Coordinates of C-alpha atoms in Angstrom, one line a residue:
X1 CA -45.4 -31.3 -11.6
X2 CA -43.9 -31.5 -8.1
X3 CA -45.5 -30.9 -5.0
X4 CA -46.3 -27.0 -4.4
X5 CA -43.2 -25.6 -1.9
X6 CA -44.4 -22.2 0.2
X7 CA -42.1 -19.5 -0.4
X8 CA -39.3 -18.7 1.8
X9 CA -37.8 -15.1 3.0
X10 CA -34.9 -16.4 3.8
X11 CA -32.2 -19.0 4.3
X12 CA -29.3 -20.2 6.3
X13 CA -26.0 -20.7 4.8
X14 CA -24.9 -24.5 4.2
X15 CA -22.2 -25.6 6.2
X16 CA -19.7 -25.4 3.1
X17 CA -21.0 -21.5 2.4
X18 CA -20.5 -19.9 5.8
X19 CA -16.6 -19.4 5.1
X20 CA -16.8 -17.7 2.0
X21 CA -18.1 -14.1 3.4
X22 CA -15.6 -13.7 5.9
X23 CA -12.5 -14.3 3.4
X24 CA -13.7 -12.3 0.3
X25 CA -11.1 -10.0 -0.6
X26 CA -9.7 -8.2 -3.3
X27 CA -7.2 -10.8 -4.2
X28 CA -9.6 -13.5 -3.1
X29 CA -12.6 -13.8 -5.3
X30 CA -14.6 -17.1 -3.6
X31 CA -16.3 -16.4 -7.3
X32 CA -16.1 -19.6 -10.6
X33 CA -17.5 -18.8 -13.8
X34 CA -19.5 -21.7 -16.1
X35 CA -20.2 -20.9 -19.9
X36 CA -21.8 -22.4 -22.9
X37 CA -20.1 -21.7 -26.2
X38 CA -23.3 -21.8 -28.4
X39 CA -22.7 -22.2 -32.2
X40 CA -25.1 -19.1 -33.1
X41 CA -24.3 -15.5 -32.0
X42 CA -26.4 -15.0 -28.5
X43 CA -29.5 -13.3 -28.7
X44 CA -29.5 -10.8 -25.9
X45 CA -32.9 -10.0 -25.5
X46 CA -33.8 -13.9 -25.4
X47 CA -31.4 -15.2 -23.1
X48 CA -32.7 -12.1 -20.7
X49 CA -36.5 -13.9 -21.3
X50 CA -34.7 -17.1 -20.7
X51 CA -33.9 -16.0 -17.4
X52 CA -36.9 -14.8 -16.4
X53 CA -38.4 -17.8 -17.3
X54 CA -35.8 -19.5 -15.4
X55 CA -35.7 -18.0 -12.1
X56 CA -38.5 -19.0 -10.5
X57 CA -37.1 -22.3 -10.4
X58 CA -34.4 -21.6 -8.4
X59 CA -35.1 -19.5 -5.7
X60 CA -32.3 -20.4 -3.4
X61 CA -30.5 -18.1 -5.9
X62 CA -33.0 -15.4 -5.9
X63 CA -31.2 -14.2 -2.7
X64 CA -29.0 -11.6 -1.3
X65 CA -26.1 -11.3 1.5
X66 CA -27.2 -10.0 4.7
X67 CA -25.3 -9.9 7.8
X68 CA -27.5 -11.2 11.4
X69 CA -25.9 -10.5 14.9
X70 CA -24.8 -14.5 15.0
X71 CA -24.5 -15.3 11.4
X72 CA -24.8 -14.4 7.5
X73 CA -27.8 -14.8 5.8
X74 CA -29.3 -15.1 2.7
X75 CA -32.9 -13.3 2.4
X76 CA -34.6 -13.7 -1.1
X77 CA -34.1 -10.4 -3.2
X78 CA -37.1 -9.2 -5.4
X79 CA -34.7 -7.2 -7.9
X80 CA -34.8 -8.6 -11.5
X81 CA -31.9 -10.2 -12.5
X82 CA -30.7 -9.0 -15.3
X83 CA -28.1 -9.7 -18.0
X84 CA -24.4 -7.6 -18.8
X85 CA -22.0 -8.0 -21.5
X86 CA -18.8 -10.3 -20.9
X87 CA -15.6 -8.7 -20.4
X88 CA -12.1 -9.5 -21.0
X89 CA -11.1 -10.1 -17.1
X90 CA -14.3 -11.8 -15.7
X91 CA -14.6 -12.8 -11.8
X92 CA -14.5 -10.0 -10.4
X93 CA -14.5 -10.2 -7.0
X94 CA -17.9 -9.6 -5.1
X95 CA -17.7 -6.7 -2.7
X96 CA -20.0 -5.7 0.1
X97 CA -22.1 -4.0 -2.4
X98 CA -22.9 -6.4 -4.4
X99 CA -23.5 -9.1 -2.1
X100 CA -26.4 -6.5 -1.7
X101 CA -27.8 -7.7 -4.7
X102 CA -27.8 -11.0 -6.3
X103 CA -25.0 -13.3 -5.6
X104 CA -24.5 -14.6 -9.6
X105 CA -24.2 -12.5 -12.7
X106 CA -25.4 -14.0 -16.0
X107 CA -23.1 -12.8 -19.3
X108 CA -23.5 -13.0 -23.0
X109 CA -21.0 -12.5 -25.5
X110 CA -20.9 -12.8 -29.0
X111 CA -21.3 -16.8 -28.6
X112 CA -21.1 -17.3 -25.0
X113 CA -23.5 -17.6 -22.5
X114 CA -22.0 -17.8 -18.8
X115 CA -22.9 -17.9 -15.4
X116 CA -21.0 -16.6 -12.5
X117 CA -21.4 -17.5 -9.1
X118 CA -20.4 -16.5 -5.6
X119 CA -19.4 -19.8 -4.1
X120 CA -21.2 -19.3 -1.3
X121 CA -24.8 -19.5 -3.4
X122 CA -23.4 -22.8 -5.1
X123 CA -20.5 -25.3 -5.9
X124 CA -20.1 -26.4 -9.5
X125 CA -22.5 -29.2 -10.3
X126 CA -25.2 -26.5 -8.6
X127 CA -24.1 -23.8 -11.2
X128 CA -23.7 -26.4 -14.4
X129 CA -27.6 -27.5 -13.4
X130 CA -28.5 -24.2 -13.3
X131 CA -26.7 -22.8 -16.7
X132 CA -27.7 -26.4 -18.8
X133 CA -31.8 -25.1 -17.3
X134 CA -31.1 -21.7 -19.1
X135 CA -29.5 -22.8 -21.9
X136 CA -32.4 -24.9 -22.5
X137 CA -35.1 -22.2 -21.7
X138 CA -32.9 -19.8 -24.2
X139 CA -33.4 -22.5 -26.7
X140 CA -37.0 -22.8 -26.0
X141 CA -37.5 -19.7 -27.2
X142 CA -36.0 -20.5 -30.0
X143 CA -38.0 -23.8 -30.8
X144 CA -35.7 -25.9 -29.7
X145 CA -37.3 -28.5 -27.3
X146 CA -34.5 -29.9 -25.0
X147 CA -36.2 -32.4 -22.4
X148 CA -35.5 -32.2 -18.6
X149 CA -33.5 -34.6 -16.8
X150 CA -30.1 -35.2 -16.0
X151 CA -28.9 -31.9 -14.7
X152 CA -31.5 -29.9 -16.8
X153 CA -34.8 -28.8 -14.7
X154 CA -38.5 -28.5 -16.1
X155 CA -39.0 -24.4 -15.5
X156 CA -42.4 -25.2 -15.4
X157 CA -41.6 -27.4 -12.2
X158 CA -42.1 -26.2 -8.8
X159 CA -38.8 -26.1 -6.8
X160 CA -38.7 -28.7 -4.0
X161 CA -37.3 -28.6 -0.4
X162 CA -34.7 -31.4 -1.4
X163 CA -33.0 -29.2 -4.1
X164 CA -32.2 -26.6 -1.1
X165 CA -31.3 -28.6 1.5
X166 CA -28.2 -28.4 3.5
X167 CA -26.9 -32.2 2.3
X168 CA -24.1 -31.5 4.7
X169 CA -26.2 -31.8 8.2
X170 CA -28.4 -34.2 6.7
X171 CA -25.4 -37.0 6.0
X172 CA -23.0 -36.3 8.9
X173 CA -23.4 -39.0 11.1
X174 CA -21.0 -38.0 13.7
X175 CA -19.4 -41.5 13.8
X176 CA -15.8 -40.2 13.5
X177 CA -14.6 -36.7 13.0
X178 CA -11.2 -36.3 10.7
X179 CA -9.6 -33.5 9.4
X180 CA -5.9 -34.4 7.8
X181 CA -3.2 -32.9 9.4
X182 CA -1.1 -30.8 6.7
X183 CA 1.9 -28.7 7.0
X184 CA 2.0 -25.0 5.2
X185 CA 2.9 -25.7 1.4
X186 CA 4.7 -24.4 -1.7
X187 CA 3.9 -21.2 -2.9
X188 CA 3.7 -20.0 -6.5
X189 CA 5.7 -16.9 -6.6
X190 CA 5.4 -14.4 -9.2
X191 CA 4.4 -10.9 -10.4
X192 CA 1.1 -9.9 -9.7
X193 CA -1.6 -8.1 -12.7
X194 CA -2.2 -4.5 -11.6
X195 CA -6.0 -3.7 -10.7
X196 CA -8.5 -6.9 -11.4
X197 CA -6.6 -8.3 -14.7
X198 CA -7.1 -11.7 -15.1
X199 CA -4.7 -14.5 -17.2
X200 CA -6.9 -16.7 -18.5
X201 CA -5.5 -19.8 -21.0
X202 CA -7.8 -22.2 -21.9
X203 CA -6.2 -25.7 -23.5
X204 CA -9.2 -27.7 -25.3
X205 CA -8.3 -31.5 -25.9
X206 CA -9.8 -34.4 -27.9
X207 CA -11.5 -36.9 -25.3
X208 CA -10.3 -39.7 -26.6
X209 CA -6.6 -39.3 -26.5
X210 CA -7.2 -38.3 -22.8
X211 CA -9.1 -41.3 -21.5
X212 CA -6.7 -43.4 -23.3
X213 CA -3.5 -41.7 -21.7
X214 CA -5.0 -42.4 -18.2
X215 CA -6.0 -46.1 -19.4
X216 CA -2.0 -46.5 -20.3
X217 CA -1.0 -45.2 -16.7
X218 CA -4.5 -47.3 -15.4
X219 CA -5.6 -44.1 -13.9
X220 CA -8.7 -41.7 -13.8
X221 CA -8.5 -38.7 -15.9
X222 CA -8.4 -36.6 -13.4
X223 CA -5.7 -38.5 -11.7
X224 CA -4.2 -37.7 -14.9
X225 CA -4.3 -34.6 -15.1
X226 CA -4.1 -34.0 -11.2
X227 CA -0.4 -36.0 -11.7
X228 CA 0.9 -34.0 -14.5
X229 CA 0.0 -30.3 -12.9
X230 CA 1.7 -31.5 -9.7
X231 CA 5.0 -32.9 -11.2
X232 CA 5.7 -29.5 -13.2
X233 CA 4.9 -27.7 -10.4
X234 CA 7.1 -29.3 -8.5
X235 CA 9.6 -29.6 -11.1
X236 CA 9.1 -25.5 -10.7
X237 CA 9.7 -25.9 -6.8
X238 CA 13.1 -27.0 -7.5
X239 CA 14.3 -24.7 -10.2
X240 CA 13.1 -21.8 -8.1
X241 CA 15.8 -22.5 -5.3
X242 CA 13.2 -21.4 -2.7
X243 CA 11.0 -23.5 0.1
X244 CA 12.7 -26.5 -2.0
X245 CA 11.5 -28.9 0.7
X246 CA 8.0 -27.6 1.1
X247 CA 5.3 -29.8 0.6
X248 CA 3.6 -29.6 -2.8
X249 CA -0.3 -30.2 -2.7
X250 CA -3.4 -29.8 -5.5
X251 CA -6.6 -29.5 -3.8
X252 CA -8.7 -31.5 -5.3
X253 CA -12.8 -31.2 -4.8
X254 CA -15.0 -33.8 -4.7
X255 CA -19.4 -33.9 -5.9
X256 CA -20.0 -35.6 -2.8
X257 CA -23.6 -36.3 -4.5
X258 CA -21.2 -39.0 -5.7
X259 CA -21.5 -41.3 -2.6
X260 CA -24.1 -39.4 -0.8
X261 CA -27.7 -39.2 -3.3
X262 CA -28.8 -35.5 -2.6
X263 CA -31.0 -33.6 -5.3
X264 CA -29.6 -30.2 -3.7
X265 CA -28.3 -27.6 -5.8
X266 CA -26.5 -25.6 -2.8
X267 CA -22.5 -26.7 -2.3
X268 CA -22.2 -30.4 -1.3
X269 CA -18.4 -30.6 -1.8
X270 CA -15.2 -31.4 0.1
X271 CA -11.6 -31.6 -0.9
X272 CA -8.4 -34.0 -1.4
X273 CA -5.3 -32.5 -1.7
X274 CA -2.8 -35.2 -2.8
X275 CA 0.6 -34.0 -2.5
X276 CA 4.6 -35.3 -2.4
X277 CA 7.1 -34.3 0.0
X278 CA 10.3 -33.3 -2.1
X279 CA 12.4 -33.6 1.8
X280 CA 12.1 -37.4 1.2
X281 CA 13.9 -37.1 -2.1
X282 CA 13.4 -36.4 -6.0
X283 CA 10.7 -38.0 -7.6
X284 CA 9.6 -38.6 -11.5
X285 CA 6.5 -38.2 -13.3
X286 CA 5.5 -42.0 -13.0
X287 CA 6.0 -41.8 -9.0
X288 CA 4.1 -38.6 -8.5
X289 CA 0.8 -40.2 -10.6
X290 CA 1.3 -43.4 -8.5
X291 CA 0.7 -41.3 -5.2
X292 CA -2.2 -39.6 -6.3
X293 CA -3.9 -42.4 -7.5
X294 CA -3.6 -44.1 -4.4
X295 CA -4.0 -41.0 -2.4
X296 CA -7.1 -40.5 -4.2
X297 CA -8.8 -44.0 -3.8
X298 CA -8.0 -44.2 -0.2
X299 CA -9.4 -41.1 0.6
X300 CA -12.4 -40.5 -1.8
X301 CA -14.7 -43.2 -0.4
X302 CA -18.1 -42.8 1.9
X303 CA -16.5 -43.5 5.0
X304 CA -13.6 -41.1 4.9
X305 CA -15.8 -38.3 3.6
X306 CA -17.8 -38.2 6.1
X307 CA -15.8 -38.3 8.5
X308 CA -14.4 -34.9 6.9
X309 CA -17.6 -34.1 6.5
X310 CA -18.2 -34.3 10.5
X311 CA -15.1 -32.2 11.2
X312 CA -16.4 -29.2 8.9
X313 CA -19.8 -29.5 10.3
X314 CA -18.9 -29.8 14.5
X315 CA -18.5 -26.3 15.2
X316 CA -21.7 -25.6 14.8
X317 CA -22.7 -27.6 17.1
X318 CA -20.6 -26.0 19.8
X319 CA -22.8 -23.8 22.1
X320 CA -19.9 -21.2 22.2
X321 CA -19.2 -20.4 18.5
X322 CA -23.1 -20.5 18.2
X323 CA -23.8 -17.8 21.0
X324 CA -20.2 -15.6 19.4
X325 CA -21.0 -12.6 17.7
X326 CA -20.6 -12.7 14.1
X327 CA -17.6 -10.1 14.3
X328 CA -15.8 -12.9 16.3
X329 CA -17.2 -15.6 14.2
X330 CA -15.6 -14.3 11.1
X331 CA -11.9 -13.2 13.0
X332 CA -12.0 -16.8 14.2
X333 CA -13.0 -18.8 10.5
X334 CA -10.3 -16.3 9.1
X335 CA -7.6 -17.6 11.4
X336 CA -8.8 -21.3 10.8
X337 CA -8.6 -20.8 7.3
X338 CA -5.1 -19.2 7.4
X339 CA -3.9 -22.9 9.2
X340 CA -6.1 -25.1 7.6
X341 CA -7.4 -23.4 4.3
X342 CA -5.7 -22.6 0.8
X343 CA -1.8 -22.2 3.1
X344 CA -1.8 -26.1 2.8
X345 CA -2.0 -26.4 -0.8
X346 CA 0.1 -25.3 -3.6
X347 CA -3.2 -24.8 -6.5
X348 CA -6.3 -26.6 -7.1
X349 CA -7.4 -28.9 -9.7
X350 CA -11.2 -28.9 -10.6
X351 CA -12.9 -31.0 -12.8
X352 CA -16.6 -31.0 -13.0
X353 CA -16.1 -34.6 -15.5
X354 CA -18.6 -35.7 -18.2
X355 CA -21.5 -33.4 -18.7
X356 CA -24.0 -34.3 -20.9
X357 CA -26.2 -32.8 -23.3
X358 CA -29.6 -33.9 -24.6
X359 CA -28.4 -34.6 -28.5
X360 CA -31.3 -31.4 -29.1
X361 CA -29.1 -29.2 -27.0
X362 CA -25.6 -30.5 -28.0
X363 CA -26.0 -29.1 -31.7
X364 CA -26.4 -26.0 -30.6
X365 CA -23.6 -26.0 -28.0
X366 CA -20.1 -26.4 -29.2
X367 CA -18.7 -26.9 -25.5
X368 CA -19.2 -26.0 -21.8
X369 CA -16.2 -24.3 -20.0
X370 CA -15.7 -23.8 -16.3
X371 CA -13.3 -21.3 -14.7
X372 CA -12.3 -21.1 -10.7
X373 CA -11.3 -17.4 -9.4
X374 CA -8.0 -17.4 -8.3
X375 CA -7.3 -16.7 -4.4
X376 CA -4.9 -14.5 -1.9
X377 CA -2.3 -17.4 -1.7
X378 CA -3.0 -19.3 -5.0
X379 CA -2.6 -17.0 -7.6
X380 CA -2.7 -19.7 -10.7
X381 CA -5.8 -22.4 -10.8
X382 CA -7.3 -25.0 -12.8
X383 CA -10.6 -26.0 -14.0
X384 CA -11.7 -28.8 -16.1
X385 CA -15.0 -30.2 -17.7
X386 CA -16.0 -32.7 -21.0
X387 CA -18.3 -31.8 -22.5
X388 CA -19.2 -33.3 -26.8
X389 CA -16.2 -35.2 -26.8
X390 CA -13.6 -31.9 -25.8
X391 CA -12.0 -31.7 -22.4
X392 CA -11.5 -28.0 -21.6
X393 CA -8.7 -27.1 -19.1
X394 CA -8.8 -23.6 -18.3
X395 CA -6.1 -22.1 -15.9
X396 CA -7.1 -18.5 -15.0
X397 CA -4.3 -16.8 -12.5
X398 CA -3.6 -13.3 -11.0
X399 CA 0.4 -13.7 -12.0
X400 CA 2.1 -12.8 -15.0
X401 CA 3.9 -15.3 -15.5
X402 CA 2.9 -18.5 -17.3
X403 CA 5.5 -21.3 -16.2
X404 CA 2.9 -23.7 -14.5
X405 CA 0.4 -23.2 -17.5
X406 CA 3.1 -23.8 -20.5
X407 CA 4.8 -26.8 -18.6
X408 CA 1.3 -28.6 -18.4
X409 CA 0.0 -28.3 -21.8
X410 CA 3.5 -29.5 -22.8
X411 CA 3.7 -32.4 -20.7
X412 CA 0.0 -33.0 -22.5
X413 CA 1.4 -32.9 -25.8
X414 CA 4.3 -35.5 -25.0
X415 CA 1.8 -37.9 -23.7
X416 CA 0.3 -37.8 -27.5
X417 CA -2.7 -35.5 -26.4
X418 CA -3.7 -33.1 -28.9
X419 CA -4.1 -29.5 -27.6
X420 CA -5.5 -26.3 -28.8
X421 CA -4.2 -23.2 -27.0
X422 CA -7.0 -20.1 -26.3
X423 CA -5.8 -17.2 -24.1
X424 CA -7.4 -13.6 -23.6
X425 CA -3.4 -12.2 -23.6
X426 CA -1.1 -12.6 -25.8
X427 CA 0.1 -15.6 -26.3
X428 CA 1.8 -18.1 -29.1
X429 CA 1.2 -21.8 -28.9
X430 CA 3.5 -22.6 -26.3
X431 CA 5.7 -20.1 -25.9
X432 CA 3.6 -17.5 -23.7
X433 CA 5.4 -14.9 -21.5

């Protein structure tokens, strides 16, 4: 058992988390979605024990929105949390209201079990340690023993200081600060789902065949699959026959617990957005996957993080923005965010990598999926995680039409990888709308 913690009332926002309650909108959801795919039928009444039972341990996320003269909060929130029924077109966007109230939802279907977070609680590897905990506290129940360790947590533990700690002041050391200058990028145009439907088209993919297409062009995986989204949308740039010379980025995000050993479970991420500039000329697949590989080792390393890092985390040190009423706080992050946000990239590629499962838990689970809301300006994303030897690459997008979706999981297919197309629309293998 860890050392006891006293209880706190309430927190401050990491550095990462303070943007995302001045741009929620309707057609911005700042929300991702993590599920397990069980092999059973989900027991409703157990996985609402299981979380319960798992709460406690994570009391960072026992926590509502509340707004202070200077800055958001998060103060903890005695309501039970309580279970609802997936739905069709998940992520709905948290309003006012509900940032009232908790700031995740848990869902069961009829095999799934999924989280769903309001990025400003969490970043990815927070919610995938927090869904692998209930998945193993649902199994519990069900005699299943999975042991703790490597992203799963002992319920019975006592939550420490470290796994709420904002990693972001902690590791800015203030030698350099860099932010990369980037000009507005290409847009996905298309027609937009009426009310709060979602697209969502899931590809799953043998592991193998993946790894060994990236060995073939000596990349990463997700240098990969990073270099294949941006050729076809950039292939789609030019058959539009509009912003043709636009930049075309992917934001990438990076687990900056990668270079920087933090045990918190609050966001400690920052983002690369590798991109060509089709002004300079045409370019091919090959030439596209050799700039963001190198694109991607020159700028994901310690040095260059933080000084990212130190750029994102300097305004709070300025006496000004600190003494500005929150009113003008969030007028002035929404204006930053126009210049510097989601404007300078074209879509975003996610991928959480390997997550493994104690063998106890992994015959139960056929496969983890992940899911990123789709924003104002972005309406098409991308999500990726591996999970029992499957990659799962889930697009989920606000626009009807599927050009950018269909053109990847082709370009998969040529490269010899196997894929099996899921889709809550209609949708034939790859034909789509």
């Amino acid at each position: 058992m860890t050392a006891p913690s006293p209880a706190k009332t309430w927190y401050r926002l990491d550095n990462a988390a303070k943007i995302y309650p001045a741009i929620m909108r309707t057609r911005h959801t700042t929300v991702f979605r993590l599920a397990a795919l069980m092999r059973e039928p989900v027991n409703p009444d157990q996985l609402q024990q299981a979380l319960d039972m798992t709460m406690p341990r994570f009391p960072q996320f026992a926590v509502r929105l509340r707004k202070g003269i200077f800055w958001y909060y998060l103060e903890a929130c005695h309501k039970p949390a309580l279970i609802e029924e997936d739905v069709n077109n998940p992520l709905r966007p948290w309003s006012r209201a509900d940032a009232k109230s908790h700031l995740f939802r848990v869902r069961y279907g009829d095999r799934r079990i999924t989280v769903e977070f309001f990025h400003a609680l969490t970043d990815g590897y927070g919610a995938s340690v927090f869904l692998r905990t209930l998945v193993a506290a649902y199994l519990s129940l069900q005699g299943v023993a999975c042991p703790a360790g490597d992203g799963i947590l002992d319920v019975r533990d006592t939550p420490t200081e470290a796994e709420r700690e904002d990693a972001y002041k902690r590791f800015s050391n203030f030698k350099v600060i860099h932010r990369p200058r980037e000009t507005r990028a290409f847009r996905l145009q298309g027609t937009l789902l009426p009310g709060q439907q979602l697209s969502i088209i899931c590809g799953v993919c043998p592991a193998d065949p993946v790894s060994q297409a990236a060995r073939r062009f000596k990349v990463s995986v997700t240098e990969l699959l990073v270099g294949v989204y941006l050729y076809q949308l950039y292939r789609i740039q030019q058959q539009g026959g509009y912003h043709t010379e636009r930049p075309v980025r992917v934001s990438v995000p990076i687990n900056v617990r990668r270079f920087y050993p933090s045990q918190t479970v609050r966001n400690f991420a920052l983002y690369a957005n590798p991109g060509i500039e089709p002004a300079y000329g045409s370019y091919s697949f090959e030439e596209i996957l050799g700039l963001v590989h190198h694109f991607m080792r020159y700028t994901i390393n310690e040095k260059y993080l933080n000084a990212m890092m130190c750029a994102n985390v300097a305004p709070e040190k300025s006496l000004l923005l600190r003494i500005s009423p929150l009113p003008i706080k969030n007028l002035a992050m929404r204006l930053v965010y126009t210049w510097t946000g989601e404007s300078r990239f074209t879509s975003t590629v996610s991928n959480l990598g390997v997550v493994n499962l104690p063998p106890e838990m992994a015959s139960h689970v056929e496969r983890l999926e992940f899911m990123l809301g789709p924003s104002r300006y972005n309406p098409v994303n991308c999500a990726v995680i591996s999970t029992n030897g499957q990659v799962v690459i889930q697009f989920s997008a606000t626009m009807e039409e599927t050009d950018p979706q269909r053109a990847f999981f082709r370009h998969l297919v040529r490269l010899g990888i196997p894929v099996r197309v899921e889709s809550n629309r209609d949708w034939d293998e790859f034909g789509g709308k």
